[in-house]
Amino acid sequence: MADESAHSSRLIVSVDKAGLSCTLTILPGREEEIPSDLELRAVLEEQRIAAAAIDADAIDDLIAAARENPDEEHSACVARGTPPRDGEHAGFTLRPELADRFEEIEHRRRALLEQGEPAPGDAEQVGEGAVDFREMSAFVIVHEGEEIGMVSDPSDGSDGTDVRGETIPAKKGHSLQIRTDHTTRVRSGWLVAAVSGKLLVSVDRVAVEPTLTIDEDVDYSTGNIDFPGDVVVRGSIKDQFRVCASGDVRVDSLVEAATIDCDGDLTLSRGMAGRDAGELRVGRTLRAGYLDGVRGLIEGACIVTNEIKQCRLRVGRAVESPACVFYGGELLADHRIELGIVGSEGGVETSVGIGAGDEIDDLAVRIEGLIDTIKAKRDRAGAELDALNKMARKLNAMQAERLTELQFEQIRADELTARLGEAAVELLSLFTRCPQPTLSVRRTLHAGARVRLRHVGFTVRDTIQGPVTFNLDRTGSVRCFFGNAREPSPIKHLVRFEDTGKSDPVDLLRSCALHLGLDTGDPAPMDTGDDTPPAQAA
Amino acid sequence: MKVMLIDDSKTMRNIQRSVLKQIGIEQVEEACDGQDALSKVGAFGPDLILVDWNMPNMDGLTFIKTFRKQNKTTPLIMVTTEAEKSRVIEAIKAGVNNYVVKPFTPDLLSQRINETMSKCAA
């Protein structure tokens, strides 16, 4: 509603509700009664209209129009205020690359609905405009410190002035309206991920989930997973899909012929039916119900409850599966293998190997070989040096240079040999600090099963009923203990020894060190001891 | 410290480089003769130069004379099989600061390097 008042019989002054506009009306009448500019200004002043707000041209035009047609009513806006400029609200703009990723994921979701799941083997045939459902993940992943989007601060705005010169206050902008939590932080105007994980963006919330939880299966709906944290799959992992994680992985249902690569623990609540194409790499401990047709590298321990079948597994520490049946394939561990049953009645090819690993054995052999090569080179240089020294009292230029070279060759050879000797001693110390390789079979070790304890290999002649334990004594010979027996049982009638083509790396390293006159410390192997039953020691 | 090695034998340069490494000098530039050295020395700006005498294209003595004509005061050590007194005097007149006769041992070379650097710093 306007503030309106009559100030003479012919003048009406009105101010709008906001106080931003003042309108002057001249009613019809005689020409000589039309007020002058000064009279109009006096009326406006009486109404407390600020001089700065008055529009002089508008007053002139109004008077002119009234004089021209005094019989008509004339109105004009003769004063204007300045409206306030309200402050801007705080804003959040998603980084364009991430916005594009969300769009791609939406496109992927729609395409999957329209096209349906690709037939097996079709996934790689990605044509123009098509979506590779396997390779394109259904999640937006951000890493710690990555910028998520820009945050603009709220502004105060600027105050306005009404026609009477009074201040009209501006409204301040609101602070950020979206919710954030400890998973994000604001840095130099950017919202930044405080942890690595799955980015969640909704109308009123931005957050990062450090654990990726997939309620269904890992399949075409999710694509392959490559996640910088822990992953929980409540369903299964389908054929040919891949899950990589920098943390732990847990799969509640079946894993098919898929690939799992994780830096932490892997827990397969049911197991993995790899059909000879399943692959695992586990940074720490593997726990599984069963493994079938799987190749893998487990850097920690391997704990399987029921069955390991047709697998080739390399375990960095121990296999601790006292109730597990293992048949078909190869199981290698650095320290110890404990199983329920090894091999099968049908004699399917099954082998277990325990020792510090072929790589370290090979290293010992290489050290020995290198020391021999360097020594031979040094001897040749020495012989040539002697010959040169004897040859002439005064050397020519070439001989003098050659002599310098040979002297350096000898010094270099001595340095290298010393370093290799130190490496041999260090490796020896590593070997002797490891527990002696031990195989424990709780129930049955079937005929035909092949066993390798470090450098000693044998095949089981007739099925052996457990509990039985095999290990190496201080001299590197195999010992066999039944149950909790303190004394080893005769072994020759139980197994057939095989030539593994390997020497005992401990002997090899010790001889290298002794040959170079280095102190091996004569470390005693940390075996289960002659007096301690191995089953108890295990 | 930056050292330039001038010798036509790669083996000899490697030997000298390993001696320098042992005494903690890692910044090394190599040249295969005097001419090659002149083209590199300006940009590299060595603190010490080890130079052989007999090399193709430009021998060590000519390099030293040319280098000294440019008013360069960088210490120079001649590492050579030329052991005769007259040759040593000739090299010293040309401007070398020290002299190592081949064959030499790592200890001798590092001793001469330290000796030269201490004298030049004094």
XYZ file of C-alpha atoms in Angstrom:
660
model
C 0.000 0.000 0.000
C 1.293 3.436 -0.928
C 1.706 6.274 1.540
C -0.538 8.946 -0.059
C -1.345 12.479 1.014
C -2.979 15.558 -0.588
C -1.143 18.803 -0.069
C -3.328 21.215 -1.857
C -6.525 20.944 -3.745
C -4.570 19.996 -6.849
C -1.538 17.988 -5.614
C -1.227 14.419 -4.354
C 2.118 12.991 -3.232
C 2.404 9.225 -2.824
C 5.324 7.023 -1.819
C 5.272 3.306 -2.544
C 5.455 0.778 0.260
C 9.130 -0.003 -0.284
C 9.891 3.727 -0.107
C 11.741 3.532 -3.394
C 9.436 5.643 -5.562
C 7.564 8.910 -5.014
C 4.764 9.825 -7.400
C 3.332 13.348 -7.746
C -0.150 13.849 -9.229
C -1.519 17.194 -10.460
C -5.311 17.150 -10.601
C -7.286 18.986 -13.360
C -7.887 22.729 -12.865
C -7.114 26.127 -14.263
C -3.775 26.745 -15.939
C -2.807 29.673 -13.699
C -3.222 27.423 -10.636
C -0.576 24.996 -11.792
C 2.219 25.097 -9.169
C 5.718 26.139 -10.077
C 8.840 24.044 -9.794
C 9.703 25.696 -6.472
C 6.241 25.069 -5.102
C 6.413 21.419 -6.084
C 9.857 21.027 -4.471
C 8.517 22.685 -1.298
C 5.688 20.128 -1.186
C 8.177 17.285 -1.628
C 10.402 18.702 1.107
C 7.383 18.923 3.365
C 6.935 15.199 2.758
C 10.640 14.683 3.750
C 11.580 13.540 0.249
C 15.380 13.716 0.045
C 16.744 16.240 -2.413
C 19.210 13.653 -3.737
C 16.331 11.370 -4.695
C 14.402 14.019 -6.658
C 14.350 13.755 -10.456
C 14.385 17.392 -11.637
C 13.675 16.489 -15.265
C 10.596 14.508 -14.227
C 9.252 17.571 -12.328
C 9.871 19.833 -15.333
C 8.133 17.377 -17.657
C 5.200 17.064 -15.248
C 4.716 20.853 -15.011
C 4.992 21.188 -18.791
C 2.407 18.452 -19.368
C 0.002 20.018 -16.809
C 0.309 23.443 -18.415
C -0.372 22.000 -21.814
C -3.503 20.138 -20.721
C -4.677 21.672 -17.450
C -8.039 19.900 -17.719
C -6.445 16.506 -17.336
C -4.825 14.711 -14.423
C -1.030 14.273 -14.680
C 1.211 11.938 -12.682
C 4.936 11.252 -12.676
C 7.504 9.531 -10.564
C 9.537 12.471 -9.311
C 11.888 10.805 -6.820
C 13.583 7.414 -6.684
C 15.442 5.587 -3.946
C 18.243 3.040 -4.392
C 17.151 -0.540 -3.780
C 19.428 -2.683 -1.555
C 21.564 -5.403 -3.226
C 21.165 -8.548 -1.159
C 24.210 -10.707 -0.468
C 24.900 -13.849 -2.514
C 24.372 -17.204 -0.799
C 27.343 -19.539 -0.381
C 27.521 -21.899 -3.348
C 29.035 -25.280 -4.223
C 30.049 -26.159 -7.793
C 31.166 -29.706 -8.490
C 34.492 -29.974 -10.359
C 33.637 -30.387 -14.061
C 35.570 -33.667 -14.411
C 33.601 -35.184 -11.539
C 30.335 -33.795 -12.868
C 31.179 -35.474 -16.195
C 31.876 -38.749 -14.370
C 28.460 -38.626 -12.709
C 26.919 -37.979 -16.107
C 28.806 -40.911 -17.636
C 27.613 -43.147 -14.824
C 24.040 -42.062 -15.401
C 24.519 -42.699 -19.126
C 25.966 -46.084 -18.247
C 23.005 -46.903 -16.016
C 20.474 -45.943 -18.708
C 22.404 -47.819 -21.394
C 22.493 -50.926 -19.229
C 18.730 -50.713 -18.752
C 18.139 -50.220 -22.477
C 20.704 -52.641 -23.882
C 20.609 -55.239 -21.143
C 23.672 -57.124 -19.972
C 26.159 -57.965 -22.722
C 26.531 -61.592 -23.611
C 29.704 -63.191 -22.265
C 32.640 -62.102 -24.409
C 30.835 -59.098 -25.868
C 32.032 -56.660 -23.286
C 35.285 -55.849 -25.038
C 33.585 -55.081 -28.345
C 32.932 -51.451 -27.642
C 31.775 -49.525 -30.650
C 31.204 -45.803 -31.070
C 28.768 -44.526 -28.480
C 28.602 -47.909 -26.802
C 29.500 -48.435 -23.167
C 32.119 -50.861 -21.927
C 30.174 -51.958 -18.887
C 33.041 -54.018 -17.545
C 35.741 -51.352 -17.630
C 33.600 -48.367 -16.700
C 33.014 -48.329 -12.983
C 29.644 -47.331 -11.592
C 31.235 -45.226 -8.869
C 33.032 -41.924 -8.689
C 36.192 -42.423 -6.703
C 38.206 -39.585 -5.184
C 41.559 -39.699 -3.452
C 42.596 -37.948 -0.270
C 43.459 -34.322 -1.014
C 41.600 -34.307 -4.353
C 39.467 -31.253 -5.068
C 35.773 -32.093 -5.236
C 34.263 -28.720 -6.036
C 34.466 -24.983 -5.500
C 32.865 -23.361 -2.499
C 32.006 -19.650 -2.696
C 31.534 -17.670 0.547
C 28.294 -15.788 1.276
C 28.438 -11.985 0.664
C 26.933 -9.152 2.751
C 25.409 -7.262 -0.201
C 25.016 -3.444 -0.153
C 22.379 -1.345 1.619
C 19.882 0.769 -0.316
C 18.315 4.212 0.390
C 14.616 5.112 0.214
C 13.250 8.358 -1.249
C 13.419 9.967 2.211
C 17.135 9.144 2.523
C 16.597 6.341 5.041
C 18.821 3.244 4.764
C 17.185 0.037 3.509
C 19.397 -2.767 4.867
C 20.540 -5.514 2.472
C 19.933 -9.176 3.362
C 23.151 -11.112 3.995
C 23.785 -14.290 1.937
C 23.281 -17.636 3.655
C 26.196 -19.856 4.509
C 26.688 -23.273 2.739
C 23.415 -25.128 2.603
C 24.865 -28.592 1.896
C 25.926 -30.866 4.730
C 29.530 -32.003 4.916
C 31.340 -34.152 7.477
C 34.864 -35.223 8.500
C 35.392 -36.859 5.109
C 35.732 -33.468 3.420
C 37.318 -30.150 4.309
C 37.457 -26.683 2.793
C 40.859 -25.517 1.534
C 41.425 -22.259 -0.346
C 37.909 -22.093 -1.673
C 37.780 -25.779 -2.622
C 35.945 -28.622 -0.966
C 38.645 -31.287 -0.743
C 38.411 -35.018 0.055
C 39.852 -35.654 3.534
C 39.853 -39.400 2.882
C 39.964 -41.561 -0.229
C 36.795 -43.326 -1.249
C 33.474 -43.195 -3.054
C 32.134 -39.704 -3.656
C 28.533 -39.073 -2.647
C 26.886 -35.926 -3.950
C 23.213 -35.119 -3.409
C 21.202 -31.907 -3.310
C 22.078 -31.240 0.300
C 25.104 -33.438 1.048
C 28.678 -34.059 -0.111
C 30.663 -36.850 1.532
C 33.269 -39.507 0.816
C 32.682 -43.102 1.875
C 36.028 -44.686 2.808
C 34.577 -48.198 2.561
C 32.922 -49.259 -0.648
C 29.976 -51.484 0.153
C 28.303 -53.221 -2.767
C 24.991 -54.657 -1.690
C 24.563 -56.794 -4.784
C 27.005 -58.628 -7.054
C 30.089 -57.270 -8.773
C 28.908 -57.626 -12.349
C 27.903 -55.419 -15.261
C 25.899 -53.213 -12.926
C 29.042 -52.190 -11.044
C 31.832 -52.793 -13.548
C 35.324 -53.596 -12.352
C 36.230 -52.131 -8.987
C 39.441 -50.264 -8.295
C 39.091 -48.724 -4.867
C 41.509 -46.845 -2.598
C 40.249 -48.428 0.625
C 38.285 -51.385 1.975
C 35.673 -53.136 -0.166
C 32.730 -55.197 1.042
C 30.787 -57.190 -1.530
C 27.568 -58.544 -0.053
C 26.820 -60.552 -3.180
C 29.204 -62.447 -5.448
C 31.921 -61.513 -7.947
C 30.988 -62.735 -11.390
C 33.153 -64.304 -14.095
C 35.943 -62.148 -15.509
C 35.307 -59.192 -13.201
C 38.098 -57.599 -11.220
C 38.223 -56.107 -7.732
C 41.329 -54.156 -6.723
C 41.573 -52.484 -3.338
C 44.289 -50.806 -1.330
C 42.695 -52.099 1.875
C 40.838 -55.244 2.905
C 38.283 -57.059 0.752
C 35.388 -59.161 2.023
C 33.074 -61.116 -0.237
C 30.000 -62.650 1.374
C 28.894 -64.835 -1.516
C 30.687 -66.858 -4.189
C 33.627 -65.577 -6.221
C 33.648 -66.987 -9.752
C 36.517 -66.944 -12.268
C 37.383 -63.394 -11.287
C 40.465 -61.467 -10.160
C 40.951 -60.004 -6.702
C 43.959 -57.900 -5.877
C 44.170 -56.329 -2.438
C 46.902 -54.912 -0.232
C 45.162 -55.945 2.997
C 43.333 -59.064 4.160
C 41.003 -60.988 1.876
C 38.037 -62.802 3.356
C 35.969 -65.036 1.097
C 33.111 -66.068 3.383
C 32.084 -68.828 0.998
C 34.925 -69.390 -1.390
C 36.119 -69.089 -4.954
C 35.248 -71.279 -7.909
C 37.942 -70.020 -10.248
C 37.641 -72.726 -12.954
C 41.411 -72.376 -13.585
C 40.990 -68.687 -14.439
C 40.549 -67.201 -10.968
C 43.417 -65.059 -9.718
C 44.257 -63.689 -6.303
C 46.892 -61.370 -4.932
C 46.615 -60.742 -1.237
C 48.886 -58.378 0.695
C 48.146 -59.911 4.080
C 46.050 -62.900 5.202
C 43.656 -64.904 3.054
C 40.673 -66.547 4.763
C 38.332 -68.644 2.656
C 35.800 -71.436 2.894
C 37.236 -73.157 -0.168
C 39.351 -72.470 -3.248
C 38.897 -74.256 -6.555
C 40.887 -73.618 -9.738
C 42.672 -70.529 -8.432
C 46.156 -69.149 -8.974
C 47.418 -66.763 -6.380
C 50.076 -65.019 -4.389
C 49.323 -64.552 -0.702
C 51.937 -62.514 1.090
C 50.668 -63.326 4.587
C 49.083 -66.499 5.941
C 46.528 -68.673 4.163
C 43.637 -70.051 6.184
C 41.139 -72.243 4.321
C 38.425 -74.096 6.189
C 37.300 -76.837 3.830
C 39.070 -77.495 0.571
C 41.832 -76.336 -1.755
C 41.387 -78.027 -5.108
C 43.311 -77.656 -8.379
C 45.010 -74.493 -7.217
C 48.482 -73.068 -7.601
C 49.169 -70.884 -4.579
C 52.311 -69.222 -3.322
C 52.060 -68.240 0.349
C 54.544 -65.850 1.921
C 54.117 -67.145 5.456
C 52.242 -70.276 6.597
C 49.256 -72.302 5.431
C 47.209 -72.807 8.596
C 44.347 -75.057 7.530
C 44.330 -78.153 9.773
C 40.905 -79.349 8.622
C 41.380 -78.561 4.939
C 41.627 -81.104 2.132
C 44.189 -80.198 -0.531
C 44.325 -82.096 -3.790
C 45.377 -81.214 -7.319
C 47.833 -78.419 -7.975
C 50.678 -76.916 -6.036
C 50.877 -75.211 -2.690
C 54.089 -73.393 -1.751
C 54.775 -71.655 1.535
C 57.829 -70.012 3.017
C 57.440 -71.286 6.586
C 54.963 -74.029 7.355
C 52.053 -75.926 5.862
C 49.409 -77.517 8.042
C 46.605 -79.427 6.306
C 44.023 -82.118 7.079
C 44.388 -84.268 3.961
C 46.925 -83.982 1.146
C 46.389 -85.716 -2.219
C 43.593 -88.083 -3.196
C 42.915 -91.778 -3.491
C 42.908 -91.416 -7.263
C 46.449 -90.038 -7.104
C 45.680 -86.688 -8.684
C 48.933 -84.733 -9.068
C 49.396 -82.809 -5.829
C 52.501 -81.144 -4.510
C 53.439 -79.074 -1.505
C 56.682 -77.164 -1.113
C 58.012 -75.413 1.958
C 61.109 -73.299 2.211
C 62.261 -69.748 1.978
C 61.307 -69.710 -1.664
C 62.987 -70.487 -4.918
C 63.941 -66.856 -5.369
C 66.135 -66.916 -2.270
C 67.572 -70.321 -3.184
C 68.451 -68.912 -6.595
C 69.994 -65.874 -4.956
C 72.310 -68.112 -2.934
C 73.355 -69.934 -6.096
C 73.928 -66.631 -7.898
C 76.060 -65.255 -5.064
C 78.229 -68.356 -5.173
C 78.552 -68.111 -8.984
C 79.391 -64.393 -8.897
C 82.057 -64.858 -6.250
C 83.700 -67.542 -8.421
C 83.544 -65.334 -11.536
C 85.019 -62.316 -9.772
C 87.764 -64.372 -8.168
C 88.695 -65.832 -11.568
C 88.828 -62.331 -13.072
C 90.981 -61.094 -10.198
C 93.373 -64.020 -10.621
C 93.715 -63.304 -14.349
C 94.431 -59.624 -13.629
C 96.981 -60.661 -10.989
C 98.778 -62.978 -13.420
C 98.948 -60.266 -16.112
C 100.154 -57.749 -13.539
C 102.951 -60.071 -12.449
C 103.946 -60.646 -16.072
C 104.050 -56.884 -16.769
C 106.067 -56.187 -13.661
C 108.603 -58.837 -14.625
C 108.698 -57.916 -18.331
C 110.498 -54.586 -18.333
C 112.116 -52.179 -15.935
C 110.783 -49.256 -17.896
C 107.225 -49.535 -19.196
C 106.025 -48.025 -22.432
C 102.886 -45.870 -22.478
C 100.475 -48.705 -23.274
C 101.974 -50.953 -20.627
C 101.813 -48.178 -18.037
C 98.118 -47.615 -18.783
C 97.420 -51.350 -18.713
C 99.179 -51.646 -15.376
C 96.952 -48.918 -13.944
C 93.872 -50.710 -15.294
C 94.920 -54.039 -13.801
C 95.608 -52.533 -10.394
C 92.129 -51.002 -10.436
C 90.580 -54.267 -11.592
C 92.081 -56.033 -8.596
C 90.862 -53.389 -6.156
C 87.380 -53.444 -7.718
C 87.269 -57.266 -7.609
C 88.219 -57.251 -3.919
C 85.498 -54.701 -3.174
C 82.850 -56.677 -5.050
C 83.850 -59.977 -3.446
C 83.671 -58.393 -0.005
C 80.182 -57.037 -0.741
C 78.986 -60.400 -2.051
C 80.428 -62.079 1.027
C 78.475 -59.680 3.242
C 75.334 -60.459 1.215
C 75.938 -64.188 1.713
C 76.272 -63.741 5.476
C 73.133 -61.576 5.587
C 71.161 -64.115 3.558
C 72.432 -66.918 5.751
C 71.299 -65.025 8.801
C 67.850 -64.544 7.211
C 67.623 -68.264 6.481
C 68.619 -69.310 9.942
C 66.246 -66.863 11.593
C 63.318 -68.473 9.708
C 61.640 -71.471 11.291
C 62.656 -74.794 9.786
C 60.283 -75.748 6.967
C 57.569 -78.032 8.332
C 54.688 -79.991 6.798
C 51.998 -81.220 9.190
C 49.184 -83.453 7.939
C 46.477 -84.138 10.484
C 44.602 -86.987 8.797
C 45.913 -88.474 5.540
C 48.887 -87.969 3.258
C 47.930 -89.867 0.113
C 50.258 -91.995 -1.971
C 51.697 -90.092 -4.921
C 51.659 -86.716 -3.220
C 54.924 -84.838 -3.768
C 56.614 -82.916 -0.987
C 59.562 -80.536 -1.057
C 61.182 -79.247 2.104
C 63.593 -76.533 0.960
C 66.063 -78.466 -1.267
C 64.872 -82.017 -0.416
C 62.070 -83.557 -2.460
C 60.188 -86.829 -2.066
C 57.063 -88.666 -3.195
C 54.861 -90.561 -0.762
C 55.038 -94.339 -1.527
C 51.947 -95.556 0.320
C 49.203 -93.538 1.924
C 50.260 -92.363 5.379
C 47.723 -91.904 8.151
C 48.339 -88.857 10.309
C 48.894 -86.952 12.314
C 52.324 -86.845 10.775
C 54.938 -84.081 10.570
C 57.960 -83.723 8.310
C 60.781 -81.257 8.838
C 64.516 -80.864 8.313
C 67.179 -81.431 10.934
C 70.309 -79.303 11.362
C 72.112 -81.162 8.628
C 69.302 -80.649 6.142
C 67.970 -84.242 6.309
C 64.240 -85.004 6.430
C 62.725 -86.239 9.690
C 59.272 -87.724 10.154
C 57.293 -87.744 13.400
C 53.968 -89.497 14.016
C 51.535 -88.013 16.506
C 53.349 -86.557 19.477
C 56.309 -88.911 19.205
C 59.533 -87.412 20.485
C 61.710 -89.584 18.290
C 61.658 -89.484 14.516
C 60.380 -92.556 12.658
C 62.336 -94.274 9.887
C 61.384 -92.591 6.656
C 62.985 -94.518 3.791
C 60.167 -97.055 3.459
C 57.526 -94.275 3.499
C 58.806 -92.026 0.749
C 60.862 -92.070 -2.411
C 63.454 -89.274 -2.475
C 63.838 -87.292 -5.683
C 66.589 -85.186 -7.090
C 65.347 -81.602 -7.004
C 68.523 -80.401 -8.680
C 69.069 -78.010 -5.765
C 71.740 -77.732 -3.116
C 71.002 -76.752 0.432
C 71.196 -72.947 0.175
C 72.310 -72.738 3.808
C 75.323 -74.943 3.081
C 76.026 -72.977 -0.070
C 75.988 -69.623 1.701
C 77.979 -70.879 4.665
C 80.669 -72.233 2.354
C 80.787 -68.918 0.427
C 81.255 -66.947 3.637
C 83.835 -69.321 5.054
C 85.680 -69.358 1.741
C 86.013 -65.579 1.974
C 87.125 -65.830 5.568
C 83.970 -64.126 6.837
C 82.453 -64.836 10.209
C 79.125 -66.587 9.711
C 78.401 -66.398 13.409
C 77.795 -70.146 13.047
C 74.113 -69.591 13.719
C 72.216 -72.598 14.928
C 69.110 -73.311 12.825
C 65.878 -72.477 14.611
C 64.421 -75.938 14.068
C 62.022 -77.774 16.309
C 65.009 -79.419 18.016
C 65.962 -83.057 18.357
C 64.263 -83.298 21.676
C 60.975 -81.603 20.918
C 58.185 -83.415 19.126
C 57.451 -81.380 15.987
C 53.707 -81.647 16.413
C 54.015 -79.883 19.744
C 56.436 -77.360 18.366
C 54.091 -76.571 15.492
C 83.309 -29.602 -6.637
C 83.308 -30.025 -10.435
C 86.071 -31.931 -12.191
C 86.773 -32.348 -15.915
C 88.553 -35.498 -17.115
C 90.379 -35.296 -20.459
C 91.699 -38.641 -21.712
C 91.226 -40.549 -24.978
C 90.887 -43.841 -23.031
C 87.401 -44.460 -21.703
C 88.812 -47.020 -19.245
C 91.219 -44.454 -17.843
C 88.424 -41.905 -17.495
C 86.345 -44.533 -15.647
C 89.232 -45.242 -13.300
C 89.712 -41.558 -12.561
C 85.974 -41.124 -12.097
C 85.908 -43.962 -9.518
C 88.788 -42.345 -7.599
C 86.897 -39.036 -7.619
C 83.752 -40.798 -6.395
C 85.706 -42.283 -3.499
C 86.761 -38.813 -2.375
C 83.201 -37.550 -2.697
C 83.303 -35.837 -6.093
C 80.253 -36.681 -8.201
C 80.057 -33.748 -10.636
C 82.325 -34.905 -13.440
C 82.477 -33.995 -17.131
C 84.479 -36.045 -19.616
C 86.255 -35.090 -22.836
C 88.082 -37.398 -25.214
C 90.757 -34.912 -26.396
C 91.880 -31.305 -26.083
C 89.538 -30.000 -28.732
C 86.539 -31.709 -27.153
C 87.587 -30.299 -23.780
C 87.822 -26.711 -25.093
C 84.284 -26.971 -26.440
C 82.931 -28.159 -23.061
C 85.028 -26.369 -20.460
C 83.291 -22.986 -20.719
C 79.812 -24.335 -20.096
C 80.867 -26.809 -17.398
C 83.134 -24.439 -15.427
C 85.268 -27.031 -13.628
C 87.128 -26.446 -10.364
C 89.828 -28.925 -11.390
C 90.977 -30.524 -14.657
C 92.819 -33.852 -15.050
C 94.418 -34.042 -18.484
C 96.328 -36.732 -20.377
C 99.279 -35.756 -22.605
C 99.031 -37.948 -25.675
C 95.654 -37.707 -27.373
C 94.419 -37.420 -30.981
C 93.172 -34.103 -32.507
C 94.635 -31.914 -29.773
C 97.141 -33.186 -27.200
C 97.127 -32.267 -23.546
C 99.990 -29.777 -23.733
C 98.344 -27.756 -26.530
C 95.089 -27.782 -24.555
C 96.865 -26.427 -21.465
C 98.581 -23.652 -23.438
C 95.336 -22.623 -25.165
C 93.422 -22.780 -21.913
C 95.939 -20.678 -19.993
C 96.045 -18.101 -22.822
C 92.405 -17.446 -22.035
C 93.554 -16.334 -18.560
C 91.896 -19.336 -16.951
C 93.351 -20.164 -13.523
C 91.565 -23.478 -12.942
C 94.010 -25.994 -11.372
C 95.310 -28.587 -13.840
C 96.852 -31.999 -13.139
C 98.647 -33.787 -15.937
C 98.039 -37.580 -15.742
C 100.392 -39.195 -18.241
C 102.900 -41.877 -19.091
C 105.445 -39.138 -19.975
C 107.828 -39.536 -17.042
C 110.983 -37.813 -18.293
C 112.138 -34.786 -16.330
C 112.271 -32.559 -19.404
C 108.654 -33.367 -20.217
C 107.553 -32.629 -16.667
C 109.300 -29.251 -16.808
C 107.668 -28.513 -20.181
C 104.243 -29.238 -18.747
C 104.846 -27.104 -15.672
C 106.007 -24.230 -17.888
C 102.806 -24.586 -19.909
C 100.797 -24.139 -16.718
C 100.015 -27.467 -14.987
C 99.779 -27.370 -11.223
C 100.641 -31.016 -10.549
C 101.815 -34.155 -12.308
C 100.854 -37.859 -11.994
C 102.793 -40.531 -13.872
C 101.026 -43.675 -15.079
C 100.789 -46.338 -13.721
C 99.306 -44.791 -10.629
C 97.369 -46.148 -7.660
C 94.030 -44.742 -6.461
C 95.776 -43.486 -3.312
C 98.391 -41.584 -5.286
C 95.829 -39.893 -7.540
C 93.570 -38.856 -4.663
C 96.621 -37.599 -2.739
C 97.661 -35.414 -5.709
C 94.148 -34.065 -6.136
C 93.916 -33.067 -2.466
C 97.418 -31.610 -2.577
C 96.629 -29.485 -5.643
C 93.328 -28.215 -4.291
C 94.895 -27.243 -0.940
C 97.751 -25.364 -2.651
C 95.401 -23.518 -4.995
C 93.058 -22.606 -2.188
C 95.900 -21.182 -0.075
